[in-house]
Amino acid sequence: MERDEQGPAEPEGIGALSLPARIVVAVAVAVVSVAVAVHLSVVFLHVAPTNTVSERHGEAIGDYVYPEFEQNWKLFAPNPLQQNVAVHARAEVVAPDGGVSTTGWTNLSGQDGAAIRHNLLPSHTQQNELRRAWDFFTGSHDEDNKPNGLRGQLSEEYIQRIVMSRIGYETEGGEVRRIQVRSTTTPVAPPAWSEDRTERKTVYRVLPWWPVNREDVPGGTASARSAEVGGK
């Protein structure tokens, strides 16, 4: 009579790995666990009410959170956003023969929206750069578009750089000498079942003309200096 003899069961999972491999896996798990714990802690401190830790390390927390992990709770606020705001820009162009013309309004927000729509992985620049720049401007200017603090000039330069990065210093066969920016604010229509009645009238906020030059295009300073050197 024969007897079946079976050897010891072979280990499965991590146990089947060699000792060095198990050490690597253990270290990787530990690193990921620590990274997740730090990330959740920093984000929690960012959204939590002001406390001793966030006051002391507020700058470091902000540097980590913005812009990739920005938290925006407006959707869940008692009074969520109920307006569509778009930023437009146009330019005054000087042709080589000295003729001056004005371009039509370009919907910069519309460009960002088109780039984001149906995009599973839209960039944070397309989502946030223009929107945050406009919020920065409106928060540092009064209703007459006059700066109400030291950050007003900085916000204007920020908007100018964004506009010039979209339009470019040369367009429509000439050089851009001035730009103008405006916003359009349109209330969002209430749902059909709501009894609220909102007048869907678009309100325009038109800024004054701003003079610009080649240096207002990102990277334009180096290009302008190269052109000057080449000209010499």
C-alpha atoms as an extended CHARMM CRD file, in Angstrom:
* protein
*
       232  EXT
         1         1  MET       CA              0.0000000000        0.0000000000        0.0000000000  PROA      1               0.0000000000
         2         2  GLU       CA              1.4800000000        3.2640000000       -1.1130000000  PROA      2               0.0000000000
         3         3  ARG       CA              1.2770000000        6.3830000000        1.0220000000  PROA      3               0.0000000000
         4         4  ASP       CA              1.0640000000        9.8020000000       -0.5020000000  PROA      4               0.0000000000
         5         5  GLU       CA              3.7060000000       12.0340000000        0.9160000000  PROA      5               0.0000000000
         6         6  GLN       CA              3.3310000000       15.8000000000        0.5980000000  PROA      6               0.0000000000
         7         7  GLY       CA              6.0450000000       18.2530000000        1.3720000000  PROA      7               0.0000000000
         8         8  PRO       CA              5.4790000000       21.4410000000        3.3750000000  PROA      8               0.0000000000
         9         9  ALA       CA              3.1850000000       24.0210000000        1.7440000000  PROA      9               0.0000000000
        10        10  GLU       CA              5.0110000000       26.7030000000       -0.1370000000  PROA      10              0.0000000000
        11        11  PRO       CA              4.5700000000       30.2280000000        1.2330000000  PROA      11              0.0000000000
        12        12  GLU       CA              2.3180000000       32.6000000000       -0.6330000000  PROA      12              0.0000000000
        13        13  GLY       CA              2.1300000000       36.3760000000       -1.0060000000  PROA      13              0.0000000000
        14        14  ILE       CA              4.8920000000       38.4090000000        0.5940000000  PROA      14              0.0000000000
        15        15  GLY       CA              6.1440000000       35.3150000000        2.3360000000  PROA      15              0.0000000000
        16        16  ALA       CA              7.1540000000       33.9170000000       -1.0380000000  PROA      16              0.0000000000
        17        17  LEU       CA              9.5540000000       36.7980000000       -1.5800000000  PROA      17              0.0000000000
        18        18  SER       CA             13.1820000000       36.7400000000       -0.6780000000  PROA      18              0.0000000000
        19        19  LEU       CA             14.3200000000       38.5460000000        2.4370000000  PROA      19              0.0000000000
        20        20  PRO       CA             15.7090000000       41.5780000000        0.5530000000  PROA      20              0.0000000000
        21        21  ALA       CA             12.4760000000       41.8480000000       -1.4330000000  PROA      21              0.0000000000
        22        22  ARG       CA             10.4120000000       41.7130000000        1.7490000000  PROA      22              0.0000000000
        23        23  ILE       CA             12.5310000000       44.4760000000        3.2510000000  PROA      23              0.0000000000
        24        24  VAL       CA             11.9850000000       46.6450000000        0.1630000000  PROA      24              0.0000000000
        25        25  VAL       CA              8.2140000000       46.0740000000        0.3040000000  PROA      25              0.0000000000
        26        26  ALA       CA              8.1160000000       46.8630000000        4.0320000000  PROA      26              0.0000000000
        27        27  VAL       CA             10.0840000000       50.0800000000        3.5280000000  PROA      27              0.0000000000
        28        28  ALA       CA              7.8620000000       51.1130000000        0.5920000000  PROA      28              0.0000000000
        29        29  VAL       CA              4.6980000000       50.5070000000        2.6340000000  PROA      29              0.0000000000
        30        30  ALA       CA              6.1330000000       52.5180000000        5.5230000000  PROA      30              0.0000000000
        31        31  VAL       CA              7.1120000000       55.4220000000        3.2560000000  PROA      31              0.0000000000
        32        32  VAL       CA              3.6900000000       55.5030000000        1.5780000000  PROA      32              0.0000000000
        33        33  SER       CA              1.9270000000       55.3340000000        4.9450000000  PROA      33              0.0000000000
        34        34  VAL       CA              3.9690000000       58.2250000000        6.3110000000  PROA      34              0.0000000000
        35        35  ALA       CA              3.4210000000       60.2670000000        3.1370000000  PROA      35              0.0000000000
        36        36  VAL       CA             -0.3570000000       59.7130000000        3.2870000000  PROA      36              0.0000000000
        37        37  ALA       CA             -0.4270000000       60.6010000000        6.9790000000  PROA      37              0.0000000000
        38        38  VAL       CA              1.5490000000       63.8200000000        6.3740000000  PROA      38              0.0000000000
        39        39  HSD       CA             -0.6300000000       64.7860000000        3.3870000000  PROA      39              0.0000000000
        40        40  LEU       CA             -3.8800000000       64.2830000000        5.2960000000  PROA      40              0.0000000000
        41        41  SER       CA             -2.5230000000       66.1600000000        8.3020000000  PROA      41              0.0000000000
        42        42  VAL       CA             -1.4040000000       69.1670000000        6.2480000000  PROA      42              0.0000000000
        43        43  VAL       CA             -4.6870000000       69.3320000000        4.3010000000  PROA      43              0.0000000000
        44        44  PHE       CA             -6.6040000000       69.0430000000        7.5740000000  PROA      44              0.0000000000
        45        45  LEU       CA             -4.6410000000       71.9390000000        9.0580000000  PROA      45              0.0000000000
        46        46  HSD       CA             -5.3410000000       73.9350000000        5.8910000000  PROA      46              0.0000000000
        47        47  VAL       CA             -9.1380000000       73.5650000000        6.0910000000  PROA      47              0.0000000000
        48        48  ALA       CA             -9.4310000000       73.4940000000        9.8900000000  PROA      48              0.0000000000
        49        49  PRO       CA            -10.1440000000       76.6480000000       11.9170000000  PROA      49              0.0000000000
        50        50  THR       CA             -7.1190000000       78.7240000000       12.8200000000  PROA      50              0.0000000000
        51        51  ASN       CA             -5.0720000000       77.0740000000       15.5390000000  PROA      51              0.0000000000
        52        52  THR       CA             -1.6260000000       77.2690000000       17.0920000000  PROA      52              0.0000000000
        53        53  VAL       CA             -0.0350000000       74.8680000000       14.5960000000  PROA      53              0.0000000000
        54        54  SER       CA             -1.5420000000       76.5070000000       11.5000000000  PROA      54              0.0000000000
        55        55  GLU       CA             -0.5800000000       79.9750000000       12.7480000000  PROA      55              0.0000000000
        56        56  ARG       CA              3.0220000000       78.9400000000       13.3400000000  PROA      56              0.0000000000
        57        57  HSD       CA              3.4370000000       76.9450000000       10.1290000000  PROA      57              0.0000000000
        58        58  GLY       CA              0.8830000000       78.7140000000        7.9140000000  PROA      58              0.0000000000
        59        59  GLU       CA              3.3860000000       79.6050000000        5.1890000000  PROA      59              0.0000000000
        60        60  ALA       CA              4.7050000000       76.0390000000        4.9080000000  PROA      60              0.0000000000
        61        61  ILE       CA              1.1530000000       74.6590000000        4.8360000000  PROA      61              0.0000000000
        62        62  GLY       CA              0.1780000000       77.0910000000        2.0850000000  PROA      62              0.0000000000
        63        63  ASP       CA              3.2690000000       76.2500000000        0.0310000000  PROA      63              0.0000000000
        64        64  TYR       CA              2.3450000000       72.5740000000        0.1760000000  PROA      64              0.0000000000
        65        65  VAL       CA             -1.3660000000       72.9230000000       -0.5260000000  PROA      65              0.0000000000
        66        66  TYR       CA             -1.3110000000       75.4840000000       -3.3680000000  PROA      66              0.0000000000
        67        67  PRO       CA             -2.0300000000       75.0020000000       -6.1430000000  PROA      67              0.0000000000
        68        68  GLU       CA             -2.3230000000       71.2170000000       -6.5570000000  PROA      68              0.0000000000
        69        69  PHE       CA             -4.2870000000       70.4700000000       -3.3820000000  PROA      69              0.0000000000
        70        70  GLU       CA             -6.3610000000       73.6290000000       -3.0870000000  PROA      70              0.0000000000
        71        71  GLN       CA             -9.6100000000       73.1320000000       -1.1920000000  PROA      71              0.0000000000
        72        72  ASN       CA            -12.6960000000       75.0720000000       -2.2700000000  PROA      72              0.0000000000
        73        73  TRP       CA            -15.8750000000       74.6060000000       -0.2470000000  PROA      73              0.0000000000
        74        74  LYS       CA            -18.0390000000       77.1140000000       -2.1210000000  PROA      74              0.0000000000
        75        75  LEU       CA            -20.1410000000       74.3250000000       -3.6240000000  PROA      75              0.0000000000
        76        76  PHE       CA            -21.2270000000       73.2860000000       -0.1230000000  PROA      76              0.0000000000
        77        77  ALA       CA            -21.4780000000       76.7750000000        1.3430000000  PROA      77              0.0000000000
        78        78  PRO       CA            -24.8240000000       78.1650000000        2.5140000000  PROA      78              0.0000000000
        79        79  ASN       CA            -24.7760000000       80.5000000000       -0.4780000000  PROA      79              0.0000000000
        80        80  PRO       CA            -22.9310000000       78.7810000000       -3.3570000000  PROA      80              0.0000000000
        81        81  LEU       CA            -21.8030000000       80.6350000000       -6.4540000000  PROA      81              0.0000000000
        82        82  GLN       CA            -24.7740000000       81.6640000000       -8.5530000000  PROA      82              0.0000000000
        83        83  GLN       CA            -23.0310000000       83.6090000000      -11.2950000000  PROA      83              0.0000000000
        84        84  ASN       CA            -20.9990000000       82.8470000000      -14.3730000000  PROA      84              0.0000000000
        85        85  VAL       CA            -17.9910000000       85.1630000000      -14.6280000000  PROA      85              0.0000000000
        86        86  ALA       CA            -15.9050000000       85.3580000000      -17.7990000000  PROA      86              0.0000000000
        87        87  VAL       CA            -12.8060000000       87.4490000000      -18.4920000000  PROA      87              0.0000000000
        88        88  HSD       CA            -12.3200000000       88.9800000000      -21.9570000000  PROA      88              0.0000000000
        89        89  ALA       CA             -9.4240000000       90.9450000000      -23.4250000000  PROA      89              0.0000000000
        90        90  ARG       CA             -8.6640000000       92.9710000000      -26.5370000000  PROA      90              0.0000000000
        91        91  ALA       CA             -5.6000000000       94.7390000000      -27.8500000000  PROA      91              0.0000000000
        92        92  GLU       CA             -4.6280000000       97.9250000000      -29.6190000000  PROA      92              0.0000000000
        93        93  VAL       CA             -2.2700000000       96.9860000000      -32.4550000000  PROA      93              0.0000000000
        94        94  VAL       CA              0.1600000000       99.2580000000      -34.2990000000  PROA      94              0.0000000000
        95        95  ALA       CA              0.9550000000       98.1160000000      -37.8510000000  PROA      95              0.0000000000
        96        96  PRO       CA              4.4050000000       98.5570000000      -39.4470000000  PROA      96              0.0000000000
        97        97  ASP       CA              3.0510000000      101.5070000000      -41.4550000000  PROA      97              0.0000000000
        98        98  GLY       CA              1.9060000000      103.2400000000      -38.2630000000  PROA      98              0.0000000000
        99        99  GLY       CA             -1.7650000000      102.3760000000      -38.5890000000  PROA      99              0.0000000000
       100       100  VAL       CA             -3.6140000000      101.6440000000      -35.3410000000  PROA      100             0.0000000000
       101       101  SER       CA             -6.4010000000       99.1020000000      -35.0080000000  PROA      101             0.0000000000
       102       102  THR       CA             -8.2670000000       97.3860000000      -32.1960000000  PROA      102             0.0000000000
       103       103  THR       CA             -8.8550000000       93.6530000000      -32.0790000000  PROA      103             0.0000000000
       104       104  GLY       CA            -12.1620000000       92.1130000000      -31.0960000000  PROA      104             0.0000000000
       105       105  TRP       CA            -12.8010000000       90.8300000000      -27.5890000000  PROA      105             0.0000000000
       106       106  THR       CA            -11.2790000000       87.4120000000      -26.8840000000  PROA      106             0.0000000000
       107       107  ASN       CA            -13.0330000000       85.2490000000      -24.3030000000  PROA      107             0.0000000000
       108       108  LEU       CA            -10.0910000000       84.0220000000      -22.2350000000  PROA      108             0.0000000000
       109       109  SER       CA            -12.3360000000       82.1360000000      -19.8200000000  PROA      109             0.0000000000
       110       110  GLY       CA            -13.9860000000       80.4650000000      -22.7850000000  PROA      110             0.0000000000
       111       111  GLN       CA            -10.5740000000       79.2560000000      -23.9760000000  PROA      111             0.0000000000
       112       112  ASP       CA             -9.9090000000       77.6770000000      -20.5930000000  PROA      112             0.0000000000
       113       113  GLY       CA            -13.3660000000       76.1220000000      -20.5120000000  PROA      113             0.0000000000
       114       114  ALA       CA            -12.8920000000       74.5840000000      -23.9520000000  PROA      114             0.0000000000
       115       115  ALA       CA             -9.5310000000       73.1340000000      -22.8920000000  PROA      115             0.0000000000
       116       116  ILE       CA            -11.0340000000       71.6120000000      -19.7330000000  PROA      116             0.0000000000
       117       117  ARG       CA            -14.2420000000       70.2380000000      -21.2430000000  PROA      117             0.0000000000
       118       118  HSD       CA            -14.0640000000       66.4700000000      -21.8760000000  PROA      118             0.0000000000
       119       119  ASN       CA            -10.4900000000       66.4740000000      -20.5520000000  PROA      119             0.0000000000
       120       120  LEU       CA            -10.0310000000       63.8180000000      -17.8720000000  PROA      120             0.0000000000
       121       121  LEU       CA             -6.7990000000       65.3970000000      -16.6390000000  PROA      121             0.0000000000
       122       122  PRO       CA             -7.0390000000       69.1780000000      -17.1410000000  PROA      122             0.0000000000
       123       123  SER       CA             -4.1230000000       71.2580000000      -15.9560000000  PROA      123             0.0000000000
       124       124  HSD       CA             -4.3910000000       73.4280000000      -12.8690000000  PROA      124             0.0000000000
       125       125  THR       CA             -3.2890000000       76.3740000000      -14.9880000000  PROA      125             0.0000000000
       126       126  GLN       CA             -6.3370000000       76.0370000000      -17.2140000000  PROA      126             0.0000000000
       127       127  GLN       CA             -8.5940000000       75.5830000000      -14.2110000000  PROA      127             0.0000000000
       128       128  ASN       CA             -7.2570000000       78.1700000000      -11.8030000000  PROA      128             0.0000000000
       129       129  GLU       CA             -4.7360000000       80.6680000000      -13.2140000000  PROA      129             0.0000000000
       130       130  LEU       CA             -7.1310000000       83.1570000000      -14.8200000000  PROA      130             0.0000000000
       131       131  ARG       CA             -9.8840000000       82.6630000000      -12.2550000000  PROA      131             0.0000000000
       132       132  ARG       CA             -7.5820000000       83.2350000000       -9.3020000000  PROA      132             0.0000000000
       133       133  ALA       CA             -5.9220000000       86.2000000000      -11.0270000000  PROA      133             0.0000000000
       134       134  TRP       CA             -9.2960000000       87.8650000000      -11.5460000000  PROA      134             0.0000000000
       135       135  ASP       CA            -10.3200000000       87.1610000000       -7.9360000000  PROA      135             0.0000000000
       136       136  PHE       CA             -6.9810000000       88.6740000000       -6.8980000000  PROA      136             0.0000000000
       137       137  PHE       CA             -7.6990000000       91.8000000000       -8.9450000000  PROA      137             0.0000000000
       138       138  THR       CA            -11.2810000000       92.3200000000       -7.7540000000  PROA      138             0.0000000000
       139       139  GLY       CA            -10.2250000000       91.7210000000       -4.1630000000  PROA      139             0.0000000000
       140       140  SER       CA             -7.5470000000       94.4160000000       -4.3380000000  PROA      140             0.0000000000
       141       141  HSD       CA             -9.5480000000       97.0850000000       -6.2490000000  PROA      141             0.0000000000
       142       142  ASP       CA            -12.6780000000       99.0830000000       -5.5430000000  PROA      142             0.0000000000
       143       143  GLU       CA            -15.6950000000       99.3620000000       -7.8450000000  PROA      143             0.0000000000
       144       144  ASP       CA            -13.9500000000      102.1810000000       -9.7490000000  PROA      144             0.0000000000
       145       145  ASN       CA            -11.0330000000       99.8190000000      -10.5170000000  PROA      145             0.0000000000
       146       146  LYS       CA             -8.7000000000      101.7450000000       -8.2360000000  PROA      146             0.0000000000
       147       147  PRO       CA             -6.3140000000       99.7230000000       -6.0500000000  PROA      147             0.0000000000
       148       148  ASN       CA             -7.2380000000       99.7000000000       -2.3790000000  PROA      148             0.0000000000
       149       149  GLY       CA             -3.9140000000       98.4160000000       -1.1150000000  PROA      149             0.0000000000
       150       150  LEU       CA             -0.3030000000       97.6480000000       -1.9270000000  PROA      150             0.0000000000
       151       151  ARG       CA             -1.2450000000       94.4450000000       -3.7590000000  PROA      151             0.0000000000
       152       152  GLY       CA             -3.3190000000       96.2840000000       -6.3510000000  PROA      152             0.0000000000
       153       153  GLN       CA             -0.4120000000       97.0220000000       -8.6710000000  PROA      153             0.0000000000
       154       154  LEU       CA              0.8070000000       93.4450000000       -8.3930000000  PROA      154             0.0000000000
       155       155  SER       CA             -2.6200000000       92.1070000000       -9.3570000000  PROA      155             0.0000000000
       156       156  GLU       CA             -2.6930000000       94.3810000000      -12.4240000000  PROA      156             0.0000000000
       157       157  GLU       CA              0.7190000000       93.1560000000      -13.5540000000  PROA      157             0.0000000000
       158       158  TYR       CA             -0.4360000000       89.5720000000      -13.0450000000  PROA      158             0.0000000000
       159       159  ILE       CA             -3.4790000000       90.0920000000      -15.2680000000  PROA      159             0.0000000000
       160       160  GLN       CA             -1.3500000000       91.8410000000      -17.9000000000  PROA      160             0.0000000000
       161       161  ARG       CA              1.1050000000       88.9400000000      -18.0330000000  PROA      161             0.0000000000
       162       162  ILE       CA             -1.6990000000       86.4000000000      -18.4500000000  PROA      162             0.0000000000
       163       163  VAL       CA             -3.3500000000       88.4090000000      -21.2290000000  PROA      163             0.0000000000
       164       164  MET       CA             -0.0690000000       88.9520000000      -23.0650000000  PROA      164             0.0000000000
       165       165  SER       CA              0.7910000000       85.2610000000      -22.7820000000  PROA      165             0.0000000000
       166       166  ARG       CA             -2.4790000000       84.5250000000      -24.6150000000  PROA      166             0.0000000000
       167       167  ILE       CA             -2.3740000000       87.3060000000      -27.2250000000  PROA      167             0.0000000000
       168       168  GLY       CA              1.3730000000       87.6600000000      -27.7170000000  PROA      168             0.0000000000
       169       169  TYR       CA              3.3030000000       90.8360000000      -28.4120000000  PROA      169             0.0000000000
       170       170  GLU       CA              2.6950000000       90.5460000000      -32.1430000000  PROA      170             0.0000000000
       171       171  THR       CA             -0.7720000000       89.8420000000      -33.5160000000  PROA      171             0.0000000000
       172       172  GLU       CA             -2.8040000000       90.6260000000      -36.6120000000  PROA      172             0.0000000000
       173       173  GLY       CA              0.2780000000       91.8680000000      -38.4420000000  PROA      173             0.0000000000
       174       174  GLY       CA              1.3540000000       94.4440000000      -35.8680000000  PROA      174             0.0000000000
       175       175  GLU       CA              2.6980000000       95.0230000000      -32.3540000000  PROA      175             0.0000000000
       176       176  VAL       CA              0.4610000000       95.2240000000      -29.2950000000  PROA      176             0.0000000000
       177       177  ARG       CA              0.8380000000       98.5710000000      -27.5510000000  PROA      177             0.0000000000
       178       178  ARG       CA             -2.1540000000       98.5310000000      -25.2010000000  PROA      178             0.0000000000
       179       179  ILE       CA             -4.5850000000       95.9720000000      -23.8290000000  PROA      179             0.0000000000
       180       180  GLN       CA             -7.9900000000       96.2470000000      -22.1980000000  PROA      180             0.0000000000
       181       181  VAL       CA             -9.6990000000       93.7010000000      -19.9840000000  PROA      181             0.0000000000
       182       182  ARG       CA            -13.3200000000       93.3120000000      -19.0300000000  PROA      182             0.0000000000
       183       183  SER       CA            -15.4400000000       90.7970000000      -17.1620000000  PROA      183             0.0000000000
       184       184  THR       CA            -18.9690000000       89.6340000000      -17.8540000000  PROA      184             0.0000000000
       185       185  THR       CA            -21.1240000000       88.4590000000      -14.9610000000  PROA      185             0.0000000000
       186       186  THR       CA            -24.3200000000       86.5800000000      -15.7420000000  PROA      186             0.0000000000
       187       187  PRO       CA            -26.6330000000       85.1280000000      -13.0610000000  PROA      187             0.0000000000
       188       188  VAL       CA            -27.2260000000       81.3900000000      -13.2930000000  PROA      188             0.0000000000
       189       189  ALA       CA            -30.8550000000       80.6310000000      -14.1110000000  PROA      189             0.0000000000
       190       190  PRO       CA            -32.7840000000       78.9210000000      -11.2830000000  PROA      190             0.0000000000
       191       191  PRO       CA            -34.0320000000       75.3810000000      -11.9130000000  PROA      191             0.0000000000
       192       192  ALA       CA            -37.4160000000       74.9520000000      -13.5700000000  PROA      192             0.0000000000
       193       193  TRP       CA            -39.0770000000       73.7860000000      -10.3530000000  PROA      193             0.0000000000
       194       194  SER       CA            -37.8700000000       76.8020000000       -8.3550000000  PROA      194             0.0000000000
       195       195  GLU       CA            -40.1420000000       79.7690000000       -7.6830000000  PROA      195             0.0000000000
       196       196  ASP       CA            -37.1870000000       82.1540000000       -7.7120000000  PROA      196             0.0000000000
       197       197  ARG       CA            -37.0960000000       84.6180000000      -10.5510000000  PROA      197             0.0000000000
       198       198  THR       CA            -33.6770000000       85.9870000000      -11.4280000000  PROA      198             0.0000000000
       199       199  GLU       CA            -33.0930000000       88.5530000000      -14.1370000000  PROA      199             0.0000000000
       200       200  ARG       CA            -30.4170000000       87.0650000000      -16.3930000000  PROA      200             0.0000000000
       201       201  LYS       CA            -28.8310000000       90.3620000000      -17.3150000000  PROA      201             0.0000000000
       202       202  THR       CA            -25.1190000000       90.3740000000      -18.0870000000  PROA      202             0.0000000000
       203       203  VAL       CA            -23.1580000000       93.0030000000      -16.1810000000  PROA      203             0.0000000000
       204       204  TYR       CA            -19.8770000000       94.2550000000      -17.6510000000  PROA      204             0.0000000000
       205       205  ARG       CA            -16.8740000000       95.5110000000      -15.7230000000  PROA      205             0.0000000000
       206       206  VAL       CA            -14.5250000000       97.2570000000      -18.1320000000  PROA      206             0.0000000000
       207       207  LEU       CA            -11.0120000000       98.1760000000      -17.0440000000  PROA      207             0.0000000000
       208       208  PRO       CA             -9.0140000000      101.0710000000      -18.4860000000  PROA      208             0.0000000000
       209       209  TRP       CA             -6.4830000000      100.5630000000      -21.2570000000  PROA      209             0.0000000000
       210       210  TRP       CA             -3.0680000000       99.4280000000      -20.0400000000  PROA      210             0.0000000000
       211       211  PRO       CA              0.1310000000      100.1760000000      -21.9840000000  PROA      211             0.0000000000
       212       212  VAL       CA              2.2730000000       97.0820000000      -22.5320000000  PROA      212             0.0000000000
       213       213  ASN       CA              5.5460000000       96.1740000000      -24.1720000000  PROA      213             0.0000000000
       214       214  ARG       CA              7.5170000000       93.1030000000      -25.1040000000  PROA      214             0.0000000000
       215       215  GLU       CA              8.6810000000       92.5850000000      -21.5220000000  PROA      215             0.0000000000
       216       216  ASP       CA              5.0840000000       91.9650000000      -20.4280000000  PROA      216             0.0000000000
       217       217  VAL       CA              5.1130000000       88.6610000000      -22.3240000000  PROA      217             0.0000000000
       218       218  PRO       CA              6.4270000000       85.8610000000      -20.0570000000  PROA      218             0.0000000000
       219       219  GLY       CA             10.0240000000       85.3670000000      -21.0810000000  PROA      219             0.0000000000
       220       220  GLY       CA              9.8580000000       88.5840000000      -23.0410000000  PROA      220             0.0000000000
       221       221  THR       CA             12.5860000000       90.3260000000      -21.0580000000  PROA      221             0.0000000000
       222       222  ALA       CA             15.2440000000       87.9150000000      -22.2930000000  PROA      222             0.0000000000
       223       223  SER       CA             13.8350000000       88.0740000000      -25.8150000000  PROA      223             0.0000000000
       224       224  ALA       CA             13.8470000000       91.8490000000      -25.8050000000  PROA      224             0.0000000000
       225       225  ARG       CA             17.4450000000       91.9800000000      -24.6100000000  PROA      225             0.0000000000
       226       226  SER       CA             18.4930000000       89.4620000000      -27.2530000000  PROA      226             0.0000000000
       227       227  ALA       CA             16.8230000000       91.5720000000      -29.9130000000  PROA      227             0.0000000000
       228       228  GLU       CA             18.6340000000       94.6560000000      -28.6620000000  PROA      228             0.0000000000
       229       229  VAL       CA             21.9820000000       92.8320000000      -28.6960000000  PROA      229             0.0000000000
       230       230  GLY       CA             21.2610000000       91.5020000000      -32.1650000000  PROA      230             0.0000000000
       231       231  GLY       CA             20.3720000000       94.9950000000      -33.3170000000  PROA      231             0.0000000000
       232       232  LYS       CA             23.6700000000       96.3350000000      -32.1380000000  PROA      232             0.0000000000
